[in-house]
Short mmCIF file of C-alpha atoms and ligand atoms in Angstrom, two decimals:
data_model
loop_
_atom_site.label_atom_id
_atom_site.label_comp_id
_atom_site.label_asym_id
_atom_site.label_seq_id
_atom_site.Cartn_x
_atom_site.Cartn_y
_atom_site.Cartn_z
CA ILE A 24 0.00 0.00 0.00
CA PHE A 25 2.84 2.35 0.84
CA LEU A 26 4.38 1.85 -2.59
CA ASN A 27 1.35 3.32 -4.28
CA HIS A 28 0.99 6.55 -2.40
CA HIS A 29 3.48 8.54 -4.43
CA ARG A 30 1.50 7.93 -7.58
CA ALA A 31 -1.29 9.99 -9.09
CA PRO A 32 -4.70 9.05 -7.66
CA THR A 33 -5.91 7.38 -10.82
CA ALA A 34 -2.88 5.11 -10.81
CA LEU A 35 -3.51 3.74 -7.36
CA PRO A 36 -4.61 0.19 -7.84
CA VAL A 37 -3.83 -1.78 -4.73
CA ALA A 38 -4.45 -5.43 -4.87
CA LEU A 39 -5.13 -8.59 -3.02
CA ALA A 40 -5.00 -12.17 -4.07
CA THR A 41 -7.16 -14.74 -2.41
CA LEU A 42 -8.41 -17.92 -3.93
CA SER A 43 -11.54 -17.31 -5.93
CA THR A 44 -14.53 -19.25 -4.70
CA MET A 45 -16.49 -18.37 -7.83
CA ALA A 46 -17.16 -20.81 -10.60
CA GLU A 47 -14.87 -20.26 -13.60
CA THR A 48 -17.75 -19.37 -15.87
CA GLU A 49 -19.39 -16.85 -13.54
CA PRO A 50 -18.28 -13.27 -14.17
CA MET A 51 -16.49 -11.77 -11.18
CA LYS A 52 -18.79 -9.48 -9.21
CA LYS A 53 -17.52 -6.00 -8.44
CA ALA A 54 -18.15 -4.12 -5.21
CA LEU A 55 -17.42 -0.46 -4.53
CA ILE A 56 -16.95 0.50 -0.87
CA SER A 57 -16.82 3.98 0.62
CA GLY A 58 -15.09 3.89 4.01
CA ILE A 59 -12.94 0.90 3.02
CA THR A 60 -10.14 2.02 5.36
CA GLY A 61 -12.42 1.91 8.42
CA GLN A 62 -13.16 -0.96 10.78
CA ASP A 63 -16.14 -2.30 8.81
CA GLY A 64 -14.55 -1.56 5.44
CA SER A 65 -11.63 -3.86 6.21
CA TYR A 66 -13.82 -6.75 7.40
CA LEU A 67 -16.22 -6.33 4.48
CA THR A 68 -13.31 -6.34 2.02
CA GLU A 69 -11.97 -9.60 3.47
CA PHE A 70 -15.46 -11.10 3.33
CA LEU A 71 -16.16 -10.06 -0.28
CA LEU A 72 -12.74 -11.22 -1.47
CA SER A 73 -13.42 -14.61 0.10
CA LYS A 74 -16.64 -14.68 -1.95
CA GLY A 75 -14.67 -14.07 -5.16
CA TYR A 76 -15.47 -10.37 -5.64
CA GLU A 77 -13.23 -7.71 -7.09
CA VAL A 78 -13.28 -4.99 -4.43
CA HIS A 79 -12.82 -1.30 -5.16
CA GLY A 80 -12.48 1.19 -2.34
CA ILE A 81 -12.66 4.95 -2.10
CA ILE A 82 -9.98 6.38 0.15
CA ARG A 83 -9.36 9.94 1.30
CA ARG A 84 -6.13 11.69 0.64
CA SER A 85 -4.37 12.05 3.96
CA SER A 86 -0.97 13.44 4.99
CA ASN A 87 -0.44 10.16 6.85
CA PHE A 88 -1.17 6.67 5.63
CA ASN A 89 -4.75 5.70 6.42
CA THR A 90 -4.64 2.16 5.00
CA GLN A 91 -3.27 0.32 8.07
CA ARG A 92 -6.37 -1.86 8.41
CA LEU A 93 -5.86 -3.16 4.87
CA GLU A 94 -2.13 -3.86 5.05
CA HIS A 95 -2.49 -7.54 5.92
CA ILE A 96 -4.48 -8.17 2.74
CA TYR A 97 -2.33 -6.06 0.49
CA ILE A 98 -0.66 -7.63 -2.51
CA ASP A 99 1.49 -5.78 -4.99
CA PRO A 100 -0.73 -4.34 -7.75
CA HIS A 101 1.64 -5.73 -10.40
CA ASN A 102 0.42 -9.19 -9.43
CA SER A 103 -2.30 -10.14 -11.92
CA SER A 104 -4.35 -11.88 -9.24
CA ALA A 105 -4.81 -8.55 -7.46
CA ARG A 106 -8.47 -8.07 -6.62
CA MET A 107 -8.53 -5.06 -4.29
CA LYS A 108 -8.13 -1.64 -5.85
CA LEU A 109 -8.13 1.74 -4.11
CA HIS A 110 -9.10 5.10 -5.60
CA TYR A 111 -8.89 8.60 -4.17
CA GLY A 112 -12.26 10.19 -3.52
CA ASP A 113 -14.39 11.76 -0.85
CA LEU A 114 -18.07 11.73 0.05
CA THR A 115 -18.00 15.53 -0.18
CA ASP A 116 -16.91 15.32 -3.84
CA ALA A 117 -19.85 14.40 -6.09
CA SER A 118 -17.80 14.47 -9.29
CA ALA A 119 -15.32 11.93 -7.94
CA LEU A 120 -18.12 9.62 -6.79
CA ARG A 121 -19.75 9.80 -10.25
CA LYS A 122 -16.44 9.18 -11.96
CA TRP A 123 -15.68 6.04 -9.92
CA VAL A 124 -19.16 4.58 -10.20
CA ASP A 125 -19.15 5.18 -13.98
CA SER A 126 -15.65 3.82 -14.56
CA ILE A 127 -15.72 0.85 -12.17
CA CYS A 128 -19.28 -0.25 -13.06
CA PRO A 129 -19.88 -1.98 -9.71
CA ASP A 130 -22.61 -4.54 -9.09
CA GLU A 131 -22.87 -3.56 -5.43
CA VAL A 132 -22.11 -0.27 -3.67
CA TYR A 133 -21.59 -0.18 0.10
CA ASN A 134 -21.75 3.29 1.65
CA LEU A 135 -19.75 2.87 4.87
CA GLY A 136 -17.90 6.19 4.79
CA ALA A 137 -18.72 8.59 7.63
CA GLN A 138 -17.48 10.97 10.26
CA SER A 139 -18.64 8.22 12.59
CA HIS A 140 -17.80 9.61 16.05
CA VAL A 141 -20.93 10.76 17.90
CA GLY A 142 -19.03 13.01 20.34
CA VAL A 143 -17.02 14.67 17.56
CA SER A 144 -20.24 15.38 15.63
CA PHE A 145 -21.21 17.94 18.29
CA GLU A 146 -17.93 19.72 17.61
CA ASN A 147 -18.02 19.39 13.81
CA PRO A 148 -21.75 19.39 13.01
CA ASP A 149 -21.66 20.92 9.50
CA TYR A 150 -18.91 18.60 8.32
CA THR A 151 -20.68 15.58 9.82
CA ALA A 152 -23.91 16.46 8.00
CA ASP A 153 -22.03 17.04 4.75
CA VAL A 154 -20.32 13.64 4.84
CA VAL A 155 -22.96 11.50 6.50
CA ALA A 156 -26.23 12.92 5.13
CA THR A 157 -25.36 14.75 1.90
CA GLY A 158 -22.55 12.27 1.21
CA ALA A 159 -25.09 9.44 1.10
CA LEU A 160 -27.26 11.53 -1.24
CA ARG A 161 -24.29 12.18 -3.54
CA LEU A 162 -23.48 8.49 -3.76
CA LEU A 163 -27.14 7.57 -4.34
CA GLU A 164 -27.25 10.15 -7.15
CA ALA A 165 -24.06 8.76 -8.68
CA VAL A 166 -25.64 5.28 -8.66
CA ARG A 167 -29.00 6.50 -9.96
CA THR A 168 -27.53 8.46 -12.88
CA HIS A 169 -25.19 5.56 -13.71
CA ILE A 170 -28.16 3.19 -13.89
CA GLU A 171 -30.15 5.70 -15.94
CA THR A 172 -27.33 6.11 -18.47
CA THR A 173 -26.16 2.52 -18.76
CA GLY A 174 -29.25 0.45 -17.91
CA ARG A 175 -27.02 -1.64 -15.62
CA LYS A 176 -28.22 -3.19 -12.36
CA VAL A 177 -26.53 -1.83 -9.23
CA ARG A 178 -27.43 -2.58 -5.60
CA TYR A 179 -26.81 -0.08 -2.81
CA TYR A 180 -26.20 -0.58 0.92
CA GLN A 181 -26.52 2.28 3.41
CA ALA A 182 -24.76 1.98 6.78
CA GLY A 183 -27.54 3.00 9.14
CA SER A 184 -27.14 3.17 12.90
CA SER A 185 -28.93 2.37 16.14
CA GLU A 186 -28.05 5.95 17.10
CA MET A 187 -31.08 6.93 14.98
CA TYR A 188 -33.31 5.53 17.78
CA GLY A 189 -31.55 7.74 20.31
CA ALA A 190 -34.03 8.55 23.07
CA THR A 191 -36.62 5.91 22.13
CA PRO A 192 -36.46 3.12 24.73
CA PRO A 193 -35.50 -0.48 23.87
CA PRO A 194 -36.07 -2.97 22.42
CA GLN A 195 -35.65 -1.17 19.07
CA ASP A 196 -36.68 -2.79 15.78
CA GLU A 197 -37.47 -1.70 12.19
CA ASN A 198 -40.78 -0.12 13.30
CA THR A 199 -39.39 1.87 16.22
CA VAL A 200 -39.64 5.65 15.96
CA PHE A 201 -36.36 7.53 15.40
CA HIS A 202 -35.41 10.17 17.98
CA PRO A 203 -31.79 11.09 17.16
CA ARG A 204 -29.71 12.76 19.87
CA SER A 205 -26.65 14.10 18.03
CA PRO A 206 -25.74 15.81 14.74
CA TYR A 207 -24.32 12.43 13.68
CA ALA A 208 -27.57 10.61 14.43
CA VAL A 209 -29.72 13.27 12.73
CA SER A 210 -27.50 12.95 9.65
CA LYS A 211 -27.87 9.15 9.67
CA VAL A 212 -31.67 9.58 9.81
CA ALA A 213 -31.45 11.80 6.72
CA ALA A 214 -29.29 9.22 4.93
CA HIS A 215 -31.79 6.51 5.92
CA TRP A 216 -34.69 8.42 4.39
CA TYR A 217 -32.73 9.39 1.27
CA THR A 218 -32.16 5.68 0.76
CA VAL A 219 -35.84 4.82 1.27
CA ASN A 220 -36.79 7.66 -1.08
CA TYR A 221 -34.48 6.48 -3.87
CA ARG A 222 -35.98 3.01 -3.53
CA GLU A 223 -39.54 4.36 -3.74
CA ALA A 224 -38.96 7.11 -6.32
CA TYR A 225 -36.59 5.37 -8.73
CA GLY A 226 -36.99 1.68 -7.92
CA LEU A 227 -33.34 1.52 -6.80
CA PHE A 228 -32.31 -1.72 -5.11
CA ALA A 229 -31.28 0.09 -1.92
CA CYS A 230 -31.15 -1.32 1.64
CA ASN A 231 -30.67 0.28 5.03
CA GLY A 232 -28.83 -1.84 7.56
CA ILE A 233 -29.66 -0.46 11.00
CA LEU A 234 -26.63 -1.77 12.82
CA PHE A 235 -26.18 -1.64 16.56
CA ASN A 236 -22.66 -1.04 17.94
CA HIS A 237 -20.11 -3.48 16.65
CA GLU A 238 -16.54 -3.66 17.77
CA SER A 239 -13.31 -5.57 17.14
CA PRO A 240 -9.56 -5.34 17.63
CA ARG A 241 -9.70 -2.96 14.62
CA ARG A 242 -12.15 -0.56 16.27
CA GLY A 243 -11.05 3.09 16.22
CA GLU A 244 -9.17 3.88 19.42
CA ASN A 245 -11.42 6.74 20.54
CA PHE A 246 -14.59 4.64 20.73
CA VAL A 247 -15.22 3.55 24.29
CA THR A 248 -14.67 -0.23 23.94
CA ARG A 249 -11.31 0.07 22.22
CA LYS A 250 -10.26 2.96 24.43
CA ILE A 251 -10.86 0.63 27.38
CA THR A 252 -9.12 -2.45 25.95
CA ARG A 253 -6.12 -0.38 24.80
CA ALA A 254 -5.84 1.01 28.32
CA VAL A 255 -6.19 -2.45 29.89
CA GLY A 256 -3.26 -3.73 27.81
CA ARG A 257 -1.09 -0.71 28.52
CA ILE A 258 -1.91 -0.56 32.25
CA LYS A 259 -1.28 -4.29 32.67
CA ILE A 260 2.11 -3.95 30.97
CA GLY A 261 3.05 -0.81 32.91
CA LEU A 262 2.85 1.79 30.12
CA GLN A 263 -0.14 3.73 31.48
CA LYS A 264 -1.56 4.52 34.92
CA LYS A 265 -5.01 6.07 34.40
CA LEU A 266 -7.95 5.90 32.04
CA PHE A 267 -10.18 8.96 31.66
CA LEU A 268 -13.76 8.33 30.59
CA GLY A 269 -17.15 10.06 30.47
CA ASN A 270 -20.58 8.55 31.12
CA LEU A 271 -20.29 4.99 32.44
CA LYS A 272 -24.05 4.39 32.80
CA ALA A 273 -24.92 4.23 29.08
CA SER A 274 -25.95 0.79 27.77
CA ARG A 275 -25.08 -0.56 24.35
CA ASP A 276 -25.85 -3.70 22.35
CA TRP A 277 -22.25 -4.61 21.42
CA GLY A 278 -21.56 -7.20 18.71
CA PHE A 279 -18.52 -8.25 16.66
CA ALA A 280 -17.87 -6.32 13.42
CA GLY A 281 -16.81 -9.49 11.57
CA ASP A 282 -20.31 -10.93 12.08
CA TYR A 283 -22.04 -7.72 11.00
CA VAL A 284 -20.45 -7.30 7.57
CA GLU A 285 -21.99 -10.61 6.51
CA ALA A 286 -25.41 -9.11 7.30
CA MET A 287 -24.66 -6.18 4.96
CA TRP A 288 -23.86 -8.54 2.10
CA LEU A 289 -26.87 -10.77 2.79
CA MET A 290 -29.23 -7.80 2.44
CA LEU A 291 -27.99 -7.20 -1.12
CA GLN A 292 -28.42 -10.85 -2.15
CA GLN A 293 -32.21 -10.91 -1.69
CA ASP A 294 -34.93 -10.66 -4.34
CA LYS A 295 -36.26 -7.41 -2.89
CA PRO A 296 -34.55 -4.49 -1.15
CA ASP A 297 -35.54 -3.88 2.47
CA ASP A 298 -34.31 -2.44 5.79
CA TYR A 299 -33.03 -4.64 8.62
CA VAL A 300 -31.93 -4.23 12.23
CA VAL A 301 -28.69 -6.06 13.04
CA ALA A 302 -28.08 -6.63 16.76
CA THR A 303 -27.10 -9.22 19.38
CA GLU A 304 -30.20 -8.41 21.52
CA ASP A 305 -27.93 -8.28 24.59
CA SER A 306 -27.08 -4.96 26.22
CA HIS A 307 -24.40 -3.91 28.74
CA THR A 308 -23.36 -0.66 30.40
CA VAL A 309 -19.93 0.90 29.88
CA GLU A 310 -19.30 0.00 33.54
CA GLU A 311 -20.01 -3.68 32.78
CA PHE A 312 -17.59 -3.51 29.87
CA LEU A 313 -14.95 -2.09 32.24
CA GLU A 314 -15.63 -4.85 34.78
CA GLU A 315 -15.24 -7.56 32.14
CA ALA A 316 -12.17 -6.07 30.42
CA PHE A 317 -10.13 -5.21 33.53
CA GLY A 318 -11.33 -8.41 35.23
CA TYR A 319 -10.01 -10.45 32.28
CA VAL A 320 -6.43 -9.52 33.23
CA GLY A 321 -7.07 -9.67 37.00
CA LEU A 322 -7.35 -5.92 37.58
CA ASN A 323 -9.99 -3.84 39.35
CA TRP A 324 -11.20 -1.01 37.05
CA GLN A 325 -12.05 1.29 39.97
CA ASP A 326 -8.31 1.58 40.72
CA TYR A 327 -7.58 3.13 37.32
CA VAL A 328 -10.63 4.91 35.88
CA GLU A 329 -11.29 8.61 36.42
CA ILE A 330 -14.22 10.59 35.13
CA ASP A 331 -13.43 13.52 32.83
CA PRO A 332 -16.54 15.63 32.11
CA ARG A 333 -14.95 16.55 28.75
CA TYR A 334 -16.24 13.21 27.50
CA PHE A 335 -19.86 13.86 28.48
CA ARG A 336 -22.07 14.57 25.48
CA PRO A 337 -24.54 17.50 25.33
CA SER A 338 -27.32 14.94 24.86
CA GLU A 339 -26.71 11.25 25.54
CA VAL A 340 -28.23 8.01 24.28
CA ASP A 341 -28.92 6.01 27.42
CA ASN A 342 -30.06 2.61 26.34
CA LEU A 343 -29.83 0.68 23.08
CA ARG A 344 -30.84 -2.95 22.68
CA GLY A 345 -31.92 -4.20 19.28
CA SER A 346 -34.56 -6.67 18.25
CA SER A 347 -33.14 -8.44 15.19
CA ALA A 348 -35.91 -11.00 14.68
CA LYS A 349 -36.49 -9.87 11.07
CA ILE A 350 -32.99 -10.54 9.76
CA ARG A 351 -32.70 -13.75 11.82
CA GLU A 352 -35.94 -15.14 10.43
CA LEU A 353 -35.85 -13.87 6.84
CA LEU A 354 -32.13 -13.96 6.05
CA GLY A 355 -30.97 -16.61 8.55
CA TRP A 356 -28.34 -14.26 10.04
CA LYS A 357 -27.24 -14.49 13.66
CA PRO A 358 -24.21 -13.26 15.61
CA LYS A 359 -21.48 -15.81 16.35
CA VAL A 360 -19.50 -13.84 18.96
CA ASP A 361 -21.10 -12.93 22.31
CA PHE A 362 -20.21 -10.12 24.75
CA LYS A 363 -17.66 -12.06 26.81
CA GLN A 364 -15.94 -13.45 23.71
CA LEU A 365 -15.82 -9.97 22.17
CA VAL A 366 -14.19 -8.43 25.25
CA ALA A 367 -11.71 -11.31 25.49
CA MET A 368 -10.79 -10.99 21.78
CA MET A 369 -10.17 -7.25 22.13
CA VAL A 370 -8.25 -7.44 25.41
CA GLU A 371 -6.00 -10.25 24.19
CA SER A 372 -5.19 -8.37 21.00
CA ASP A 373 -4.43 -5.13 22.87
CA LEU A 374 -2.34 -6.96 25.47
CA GLU A 375 -0.13 -8.30 22.68
CA ARG A 376 0.09 -4.84 21.18
CA ALA A 377 1.10 -3.32 24.52
CA LYS A 378 3.85 -5.96 24.90
CA ARG A 379 5.31 -4.90 21.56
CA GLU A 380 5.10 -1.23 22.59
CA LYS A 381 6.94 -2.07 25.83
CA VAL A 382 9.86 -3.54 23.90
CA LEU A 383 10.09 -0.38 21.80
CA ALA A 384 9.79 1.87 24.87
CA ASP A 385 12.37 -0.09 26.89
CA ASN A 386 14.86 0.19 24.05
CA GLY A 387 14.34 3.91 23.59
CA TYR A 388 12.59 3.71 20.22
CA ILE A 389 9.40 5.38 21.50
CA ALA A 390 8.44 7.33 24.61
CA SER A 391 6.30 5.23 26.97
CA HIS A 392 3.33 7.58 26.56
CA GLN A 393 3.61 7.34 22.76
CA GLN A 394 1.38 4.92 20.90
CA PRO A 395 2.92 3.86 17.57
P1 NDP B 427 -14.87 4.06 10.98
O1 NDP B 427 -14.90 5.39 11.63
O2 NDP B 427 -13.92 3.02 11.45
O3 NDP B 427 -14.59 4.26 9.40
C1 NDP B 427 -15.17 5.33 8.70
C2 NDP B 427 -14.66 5.30 7.28
O4 NDP B 427 -15.20 6.43 6.57
C3 NDP B 427 -13.13 5.42 7.16
O5 NDP B 427 -12.71 4.64 6.08
C4 NDP B 427 -12.94 6.89 6.86
O6 NDP B 427 -11.73 7.18 6.20
C5 NDP B 427 -14.14 7.11 5.95
N1 NDP B 427 -14.47 8.53 5.78
C6 NDP B 427 -14.56 9.49 6.72
N2 NDP B 427 -14.88 10.66 6.17
C7 NDP B 427 -14.98 10.44 4.84
C8 NDP B 427 -15.24 11.28 3.73
N3 NDP B 427 -15.45 12.59 3.86
N4 NDP B 427 -15.28 10.73 2.49
C9 NDP B 427 -15.04 9.40 2.33
N5 NDP B 427 -14.77 8.55 3.34
C10 NDP B 427 -14.73 9.09 4.59
O7 NDP B 427 -16.37 3.51 11.01
P2 NDP B 427 -16.89 1.99 11.10
O8 NDP B 427 -16.13 1.15 10.17
O9 NDP B 427 -17.01 1.62 12.53
O10 NDP B 427 -18.38 2.18 10.58
C11 NDP B 427 -18.72 2.05 9.19
C12 NDP B 427 -20.03 2.77 8.93
O11 NDP B 427 -21.06 2.19 9.70
C13 NDP B 427 -20.04 4.25 9.26
O12 NDP B 427 -20.89 4.89 8.34
C14 NDP B 427 -20.66 4.30 10.64
O13 NDP B 427 -21.27 5.55 10.87
C15 NDP B 427 -21.66 3.17 10.53
N6 NDP B 427 -22.01 2.50 11.76
C16 NDP B 427 -21.03 1.97 12.56
C17 NDP B 427 -21.36 1.24 13.67
C18 NDP B 427 -20.33 0.65 14.57
O14 NDP B 427 -20.68 0.27 15.70
N7 NDP B 427 -19.09 0.50 14.14
C19 NDP B 427 -22.78 1.01 14.03
C20 NDP B 427 -23.72 1.58 13.09
C21 NDP B 427 -23.33 2.28 12.01
P3 NDP B 427 -10.35 7.46 7.01
O15 NDP B 427 -9.79 6.10 7.33
O16 NDP B 427 -9.55 8.23 6.04
O17 NDP B 427 -10.72 8.22 8.25
P1 GDR B 428 -21.44 5.34 20.23
O1 GDR B 428 -20.01 4.73 20.60
O2 GDR B 428 -21.58 6.75 20.62
O3 GDR B 428 -22.45 4.37 20.75
O4 GDR B 428 -21.38 5.30 18.63
P2 GDR B 428 -18.89 5.23 21.62
O5 GDR B 428 -18.03 4.05 21.86
O6 GDR B 428 -18.26 6.49 21.17
O7 GDR B 428 -19.73 5.55 22.95
C1 GDR B 428 -20.49 4.57 23.63
C2 GDR B 428 -20.92 5.12 24.98
O8 GDR B 428 -19.77 5.25 25.82
C3 GDR B 428 -19.83 6.51 26.47
N1 GDR B 428 -18.48 6.93 26.86
C4 GDR B 428 -17.47 7.25 26.03
N2 GDR B 428 -17.41 7.22 24.67
C5 GDR B 428 -16.22 7.58 24.12
N3 GDR B 428 -16.10 7.53 22.79
N4 GDR B 428 -15.13 7.95 24.85
C6 GDR B 428 -15.16 8.00 26.21
O9 GDR B 428 -14.18 8.33 26.86
C7 GDR B 428 -16.39 7.61 26.84
N5 GDR B 428 -16.78 7.50 28.13
C8 GDR B 428 -18.04 7.08 28.13
C9 GDR B 428 -20.49 7.42 25.45
O10 GDR B 428 -20.98 8.60 26.08
C10 GDR B 428 -21.57 6.50 24.92
O11 GDR B 428 -22.69 6.53 25.74
C11 GDR B 428 -20.86 4.18 17.94
C12 GDR B 428 -20.24 4.70 16.62
O12 GDR B 428 -19.56 3.61 16.01
C13 GDR B 428 -21.32 5.21 15.69
O13 GDR B 428 -20.73 5.50 14.42
C14 GDR B 428 -22.38 4.13 15.52
O14 GDR B 428 -23.40 4.59 14.68
C15 GDR B 428 -22.94 3.73 16.87
O15 GDR B 428 -21.87 3.24 17.67
C16 GDR B 428 -23.98 2.62 16.75
#
């Protein structure tokens, strides 16, 4: 991936070779993913490659590399078996979205790109709306005009969120009223309805996945689960003393991201487009997550956690617990990883990471507070 960054954007094919599971005669399906460099983008790419797809991703230009989550599946683009290709673009740039949809001619488009941090959306509300709400509209328009011009069939997935339910009490399902509590959540509601509207107005095969929180060792480090498991690893290994958090009373329905990307794909394989809730149906407070994560390495979280009001949100979402009966019954999806397994997976991974950091710190390659 590094090799390609000095080239012009259009010459940025990055590739991956995995064994094709498709029959020789079947044409290779093409997927286009916005947000490919994010947590879900990386799991979805792995999943689609394992299904024999050619995967195209839109990445943002950044002064630092932002492709770390894809490194393990990178293969030199000169290899003819390369099946992952990256292209510079942005959800704020309609012309780029049109260009990539028209030139790649995807069969499926997954809109995962977002300013996805709820807390940050209070600080950057305009930008969040531009990327999350109008960005979805731009991509829908790119798909619609492409279909209109070419007559091709293209299916569209919109990454909806349980945050749209906000203040409405659980259990939340497809018929639950939205009551968003942040600029991010309001923007996701707009994207949800744009998607429904394009389905109704233009007959677009467009689905909303209403996904409850899903986590993994690849979760961004400023979301609460990963912030906790990173701290557990570093505290256990002696690199950190305190963990500063906000509201510990909020409850979330936490699942494993690897399970959830399969649900996205399943939605696009059906005869008819529809909207589905994806959830474990099990909810825990942040405090319970702390208990489980610190307890896993034999530590007591109360000895390390301090409350910093900076992390409180102007309006909070207290309690999310999904009801995913529809996708379980109609599409046969169910989560494979439960809460305890998820916490264990994340803590073990971050413990290993902290051990590597310790070696670097002890040998003077990084400062102990520095996280490479
Ligand atoms: P991440 O924050 O890990 O990834 C977001 C992705 O969007 C990154 O690839 C990021 O690029 C990209 N992105 C950000 N801004 C733009 C932009 N202006 N134009 C193009 N791409 C952009 O999110 P997740 O993988 O966790 O989530 C995927 C999607 O699902 C998001 O839409 C999120 O809102 C939604 N969602 C997530 C849930 C969860 O629990 N994880 C639950 C429900 C919904 P870069 O790497 O350069 O920052
Ligand atoms: P959320 O996830 O807002 O549910 O959005 P996050 O992990 O940020 O917060 C969960 C809960 O933990 C509380 N909290 C803290 N949160 C963060 N980030 N940092 C802290 O220090 C902290 N202390 C307490 C929060 O107040 C909140 O109640 C995630 C994102 O992935 C969205 O994109 C997605 O749509 C939803 O999940 C479903």
